[in-house]
mmCIF file with all atom_site columns, C-alpha atoms in Angstrom:
data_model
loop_
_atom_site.group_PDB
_atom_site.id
_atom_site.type_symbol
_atom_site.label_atom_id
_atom_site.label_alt_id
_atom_site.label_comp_id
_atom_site.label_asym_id
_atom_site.label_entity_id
_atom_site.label_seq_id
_atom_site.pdbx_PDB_ins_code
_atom_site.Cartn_x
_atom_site.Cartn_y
_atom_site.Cartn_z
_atom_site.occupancy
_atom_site.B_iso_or_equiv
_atom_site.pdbx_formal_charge
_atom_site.auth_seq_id
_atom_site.auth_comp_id
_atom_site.auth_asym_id
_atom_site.auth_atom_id
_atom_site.pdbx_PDB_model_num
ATOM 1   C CA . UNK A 1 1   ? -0.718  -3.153  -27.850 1.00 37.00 ? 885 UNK A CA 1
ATOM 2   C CA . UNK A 1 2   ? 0.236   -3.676  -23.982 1.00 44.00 ? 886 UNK A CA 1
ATOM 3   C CA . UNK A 1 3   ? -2.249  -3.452  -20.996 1.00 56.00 ? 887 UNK A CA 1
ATOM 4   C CA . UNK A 1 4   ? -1.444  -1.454  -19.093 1.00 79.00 ? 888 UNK A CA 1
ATOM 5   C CA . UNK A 1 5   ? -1.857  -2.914  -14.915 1.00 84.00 ? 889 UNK A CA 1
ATOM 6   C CA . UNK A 1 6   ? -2.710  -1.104  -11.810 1.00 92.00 ? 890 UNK A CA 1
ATOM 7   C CA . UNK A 1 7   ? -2.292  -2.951  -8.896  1.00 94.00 ? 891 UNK A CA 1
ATOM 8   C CA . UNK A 1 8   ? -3.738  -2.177  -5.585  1.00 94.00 ? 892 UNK A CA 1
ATOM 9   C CA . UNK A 1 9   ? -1.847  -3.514  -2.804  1.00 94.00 ? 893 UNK A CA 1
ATOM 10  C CA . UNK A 1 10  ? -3.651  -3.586  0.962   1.00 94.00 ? 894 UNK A CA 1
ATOM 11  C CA . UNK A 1 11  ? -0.844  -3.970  3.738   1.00 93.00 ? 895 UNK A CA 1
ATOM 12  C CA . UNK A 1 12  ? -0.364  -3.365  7.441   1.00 92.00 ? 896 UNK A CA 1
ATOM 13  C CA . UNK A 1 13  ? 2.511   -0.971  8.390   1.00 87.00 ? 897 UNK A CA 1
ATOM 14  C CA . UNK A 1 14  ? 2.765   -0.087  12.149  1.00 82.00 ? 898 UNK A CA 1
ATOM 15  C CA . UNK A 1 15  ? -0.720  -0.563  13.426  1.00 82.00 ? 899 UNK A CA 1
ATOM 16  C CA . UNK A 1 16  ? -2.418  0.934   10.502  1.00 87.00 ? 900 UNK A CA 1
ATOM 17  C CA . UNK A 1 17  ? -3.543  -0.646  7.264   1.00 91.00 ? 901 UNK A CA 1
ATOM 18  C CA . UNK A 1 18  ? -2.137  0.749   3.955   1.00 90.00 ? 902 UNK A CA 1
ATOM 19  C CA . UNK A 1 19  ? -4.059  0.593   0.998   1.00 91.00 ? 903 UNK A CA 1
ATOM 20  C CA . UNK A 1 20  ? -2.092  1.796   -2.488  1.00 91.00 ? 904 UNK A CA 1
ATOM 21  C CA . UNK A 1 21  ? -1.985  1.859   -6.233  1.00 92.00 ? 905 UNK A CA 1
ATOM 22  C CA . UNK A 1 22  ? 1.085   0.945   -8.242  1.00 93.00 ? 906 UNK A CA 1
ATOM 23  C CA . UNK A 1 23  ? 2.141   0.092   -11.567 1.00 93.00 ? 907 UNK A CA 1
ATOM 24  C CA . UNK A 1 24  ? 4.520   -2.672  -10.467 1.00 93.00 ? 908 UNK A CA 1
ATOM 25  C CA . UNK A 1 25  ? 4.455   -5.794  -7.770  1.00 95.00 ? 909 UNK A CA 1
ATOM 26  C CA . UNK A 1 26  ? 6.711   -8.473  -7.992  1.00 94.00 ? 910 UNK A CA 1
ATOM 27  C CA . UNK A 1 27  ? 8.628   -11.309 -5.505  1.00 92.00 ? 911 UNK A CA 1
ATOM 28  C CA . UNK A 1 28  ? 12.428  -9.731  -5.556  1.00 85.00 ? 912 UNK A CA 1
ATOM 29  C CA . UNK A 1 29  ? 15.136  -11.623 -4.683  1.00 88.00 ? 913 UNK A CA 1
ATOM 30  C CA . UNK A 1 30  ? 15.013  -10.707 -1.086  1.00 87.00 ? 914 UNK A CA 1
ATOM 31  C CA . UNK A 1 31  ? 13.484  -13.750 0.499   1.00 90.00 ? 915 UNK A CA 1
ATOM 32  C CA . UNK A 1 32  ? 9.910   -13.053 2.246   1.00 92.00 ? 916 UNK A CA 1
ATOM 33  C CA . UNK A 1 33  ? 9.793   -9.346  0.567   1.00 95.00 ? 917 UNK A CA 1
ATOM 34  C CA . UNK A 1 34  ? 7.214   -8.146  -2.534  1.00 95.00 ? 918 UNK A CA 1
ATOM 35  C CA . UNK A 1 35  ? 8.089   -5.792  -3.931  1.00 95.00 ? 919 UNK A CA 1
ATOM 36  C CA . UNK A 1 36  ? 6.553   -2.537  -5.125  1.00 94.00 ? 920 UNK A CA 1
ATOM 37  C CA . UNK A 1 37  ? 6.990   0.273   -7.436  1.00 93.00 ? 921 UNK A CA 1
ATOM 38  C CA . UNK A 1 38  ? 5.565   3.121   -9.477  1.00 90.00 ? 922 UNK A CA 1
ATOM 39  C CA . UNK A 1 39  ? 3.423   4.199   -6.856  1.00 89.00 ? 923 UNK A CA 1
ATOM 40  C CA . UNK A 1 40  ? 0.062   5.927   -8.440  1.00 87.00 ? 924 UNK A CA 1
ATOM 41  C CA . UNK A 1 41  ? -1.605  8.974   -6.910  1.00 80.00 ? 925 UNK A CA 1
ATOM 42  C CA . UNK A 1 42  ? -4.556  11.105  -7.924  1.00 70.00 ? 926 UNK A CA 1
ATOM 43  C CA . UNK A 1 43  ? -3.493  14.396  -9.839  1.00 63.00 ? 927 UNK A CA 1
ATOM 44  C CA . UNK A 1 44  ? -2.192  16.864  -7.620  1.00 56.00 ? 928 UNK A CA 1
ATOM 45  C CA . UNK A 1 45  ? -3.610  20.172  -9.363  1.00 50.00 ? 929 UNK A CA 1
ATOM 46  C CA . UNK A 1 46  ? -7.364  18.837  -8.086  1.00 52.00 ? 930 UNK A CA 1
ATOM 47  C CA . UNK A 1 47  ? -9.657  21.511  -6.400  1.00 57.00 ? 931 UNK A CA 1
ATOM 48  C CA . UNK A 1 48  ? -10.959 18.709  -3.694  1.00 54.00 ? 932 UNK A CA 1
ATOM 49  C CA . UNK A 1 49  ? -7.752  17.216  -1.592  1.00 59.00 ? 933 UNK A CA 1
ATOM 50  C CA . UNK A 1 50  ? -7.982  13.869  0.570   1.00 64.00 ? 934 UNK A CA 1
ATOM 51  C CA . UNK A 1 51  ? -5.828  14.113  3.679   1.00 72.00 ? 935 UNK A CA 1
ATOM 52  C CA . UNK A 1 52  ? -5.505  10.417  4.077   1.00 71.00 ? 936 UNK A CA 1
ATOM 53  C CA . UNK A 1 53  ? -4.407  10.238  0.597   1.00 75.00 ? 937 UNK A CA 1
ATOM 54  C CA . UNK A 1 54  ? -1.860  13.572  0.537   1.00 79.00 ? 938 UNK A CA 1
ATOM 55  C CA . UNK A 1 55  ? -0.089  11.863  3.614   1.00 82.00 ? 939 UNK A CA 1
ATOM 56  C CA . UNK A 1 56  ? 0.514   8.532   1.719   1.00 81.00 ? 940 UNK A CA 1
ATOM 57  C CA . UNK A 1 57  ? 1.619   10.711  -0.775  1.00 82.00 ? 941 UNK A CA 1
ATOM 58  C CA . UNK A 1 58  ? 4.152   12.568  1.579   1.00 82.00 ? 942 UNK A CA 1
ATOM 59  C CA . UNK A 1 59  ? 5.090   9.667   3.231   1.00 80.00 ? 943 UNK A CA 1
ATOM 60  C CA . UNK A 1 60  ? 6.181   7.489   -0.293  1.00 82.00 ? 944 UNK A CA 1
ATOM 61  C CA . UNK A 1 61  ? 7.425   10.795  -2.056  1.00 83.00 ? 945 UNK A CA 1
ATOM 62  C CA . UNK A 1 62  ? 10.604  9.897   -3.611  1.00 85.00 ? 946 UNK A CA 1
ATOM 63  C CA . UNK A 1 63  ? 10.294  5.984   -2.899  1.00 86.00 ? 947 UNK A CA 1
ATOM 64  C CA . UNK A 1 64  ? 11.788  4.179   -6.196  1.00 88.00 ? 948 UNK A CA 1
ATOM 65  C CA . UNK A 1 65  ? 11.314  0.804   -5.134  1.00 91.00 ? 949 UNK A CA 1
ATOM 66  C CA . UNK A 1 66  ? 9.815   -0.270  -1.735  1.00 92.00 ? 950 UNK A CA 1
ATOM 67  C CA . UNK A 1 67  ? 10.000  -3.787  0.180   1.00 94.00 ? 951 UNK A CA 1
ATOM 68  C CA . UNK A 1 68  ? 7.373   -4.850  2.045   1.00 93.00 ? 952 UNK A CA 1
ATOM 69  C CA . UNK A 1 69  ? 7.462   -7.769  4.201   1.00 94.00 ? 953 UNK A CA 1
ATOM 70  C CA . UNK A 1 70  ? 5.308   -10.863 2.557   1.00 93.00 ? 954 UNK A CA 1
ATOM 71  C CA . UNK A 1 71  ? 3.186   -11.351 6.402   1.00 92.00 ? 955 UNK A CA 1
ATOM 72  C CA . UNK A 1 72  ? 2.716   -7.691  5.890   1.00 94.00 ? 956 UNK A CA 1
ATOM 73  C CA . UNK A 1 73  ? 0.544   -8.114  3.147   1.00 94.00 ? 957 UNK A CA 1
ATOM 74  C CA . UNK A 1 74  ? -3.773  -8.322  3.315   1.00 94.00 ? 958 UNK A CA 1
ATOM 75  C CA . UNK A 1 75  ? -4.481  -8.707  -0.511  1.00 93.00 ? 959 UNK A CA 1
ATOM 76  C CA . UNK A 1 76  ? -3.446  -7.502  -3.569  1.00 94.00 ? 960 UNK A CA 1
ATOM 77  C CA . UNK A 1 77  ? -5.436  -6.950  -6.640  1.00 93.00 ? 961 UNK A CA 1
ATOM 78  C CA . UNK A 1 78  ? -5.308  -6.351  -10.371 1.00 93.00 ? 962 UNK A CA 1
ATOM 79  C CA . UNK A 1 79  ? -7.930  -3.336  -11.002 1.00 90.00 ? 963 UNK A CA 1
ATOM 80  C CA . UNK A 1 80  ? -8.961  -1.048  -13.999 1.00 86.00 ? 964 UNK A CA 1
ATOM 81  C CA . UNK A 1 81  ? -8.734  1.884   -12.523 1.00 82.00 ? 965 UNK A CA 1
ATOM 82  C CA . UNK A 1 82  ? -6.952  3.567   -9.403  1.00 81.00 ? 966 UNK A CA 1
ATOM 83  C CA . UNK A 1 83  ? -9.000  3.879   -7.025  1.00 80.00 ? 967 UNK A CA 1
ATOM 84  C CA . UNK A 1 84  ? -8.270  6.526   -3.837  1.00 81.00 ? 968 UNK A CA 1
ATOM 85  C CA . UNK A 1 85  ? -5.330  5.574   -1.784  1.00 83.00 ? 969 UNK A CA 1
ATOM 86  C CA . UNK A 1 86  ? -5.767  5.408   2.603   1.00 83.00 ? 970 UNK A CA 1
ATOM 87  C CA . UNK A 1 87  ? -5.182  4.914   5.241   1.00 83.00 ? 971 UNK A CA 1
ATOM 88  C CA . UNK A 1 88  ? -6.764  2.758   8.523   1.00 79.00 ? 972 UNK A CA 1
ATOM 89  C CA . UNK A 1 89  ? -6.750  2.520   11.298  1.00 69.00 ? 973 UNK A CA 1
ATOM 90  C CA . UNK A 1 90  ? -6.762  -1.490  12.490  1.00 58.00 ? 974 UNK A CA 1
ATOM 91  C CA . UNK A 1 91  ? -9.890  -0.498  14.944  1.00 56.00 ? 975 UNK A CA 1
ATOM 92  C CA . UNK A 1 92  ? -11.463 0.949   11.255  1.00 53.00 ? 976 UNK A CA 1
ATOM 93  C CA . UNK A 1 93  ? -10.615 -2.541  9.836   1.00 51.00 ? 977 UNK A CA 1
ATOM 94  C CA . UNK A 1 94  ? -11.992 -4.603  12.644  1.00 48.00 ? 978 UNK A CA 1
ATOM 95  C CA . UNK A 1 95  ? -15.062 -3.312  13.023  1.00 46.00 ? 979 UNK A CA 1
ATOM 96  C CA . UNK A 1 96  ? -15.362 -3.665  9.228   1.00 48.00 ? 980 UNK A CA 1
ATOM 97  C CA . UNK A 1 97  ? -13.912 -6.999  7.925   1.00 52.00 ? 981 UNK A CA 1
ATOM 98  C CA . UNK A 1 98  ? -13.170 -8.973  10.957  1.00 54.00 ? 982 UNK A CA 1
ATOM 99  C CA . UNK A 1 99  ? -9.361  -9.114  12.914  1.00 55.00 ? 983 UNK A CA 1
ATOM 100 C CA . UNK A 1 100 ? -6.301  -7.734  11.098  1.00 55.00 ? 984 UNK A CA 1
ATOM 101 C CA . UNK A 1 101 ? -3.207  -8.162  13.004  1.00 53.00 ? 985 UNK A CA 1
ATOM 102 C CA . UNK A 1 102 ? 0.169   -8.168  11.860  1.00 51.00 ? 986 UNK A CA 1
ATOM 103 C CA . UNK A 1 103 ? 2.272   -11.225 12.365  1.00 52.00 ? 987 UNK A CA 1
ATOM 104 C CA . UNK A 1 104 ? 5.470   -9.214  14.188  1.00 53.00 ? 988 UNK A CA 1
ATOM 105 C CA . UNK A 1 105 ? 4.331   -7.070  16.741  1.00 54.00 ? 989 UNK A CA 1
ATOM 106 C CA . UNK A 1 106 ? 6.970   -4.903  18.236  1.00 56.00 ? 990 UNK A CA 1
ATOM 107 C CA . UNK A 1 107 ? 7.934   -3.976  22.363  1.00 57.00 ? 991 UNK A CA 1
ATOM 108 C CA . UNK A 1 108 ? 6.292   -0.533  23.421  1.00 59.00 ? 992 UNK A CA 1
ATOM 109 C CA . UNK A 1 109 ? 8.948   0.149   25.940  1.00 55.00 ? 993 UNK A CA 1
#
């Protein structure tokens, strides 16, 4: 019988920290891209909704396959169980678990 593997994957995407659950994480043959797939989210028909985790949702919703940049990436871990996805701010992650910045930091013009 197979294990089944649930990987939670902690990345930075535009000044906020991304933390998600997928079924799938691998090096593609993009250089300096992981990739990941079969995002995991809790059950929709629950009584009790998270916000942070209904806009990851939203903003993943119909994502097949997504490549994310290898400097992106904070940690990722294989866990028993799926855990709530979020998002954070980079102040939330500072004040928490020391500096967090991402590697290419775009103009604000």
């Amino acid at each position: 019988m197979s294990e089944k593997h649930i990987y939670k994957i902690v990345f930075v995407n535009r000044e906020q920290v991304f933390e998600v659950y997928a079924k799938n994480v691998y090096q593609g043959d993009m250089y300096g891209f992981v990739i990941v797939e079969d995002f995991v989210f809790g059950e929709k028909s629950t009584i009790v909704l998270d916000p942070g985790e209904e806009k990851l949702r939203a903003e993943f919703e119909g994502v097949k396959r997504s490549f994310i940049p290898m400097h992106e990436i904070i940690r990722i871990d294989q866990v028993e169980r799926k855990g709530v996805a979020k998002i954070l701010s980079d102040k939330q992650v500072t004040k928490s678990s020391g500096n967090v910045s991402s590697l290419y930091i775009p103009d604000k013009d």
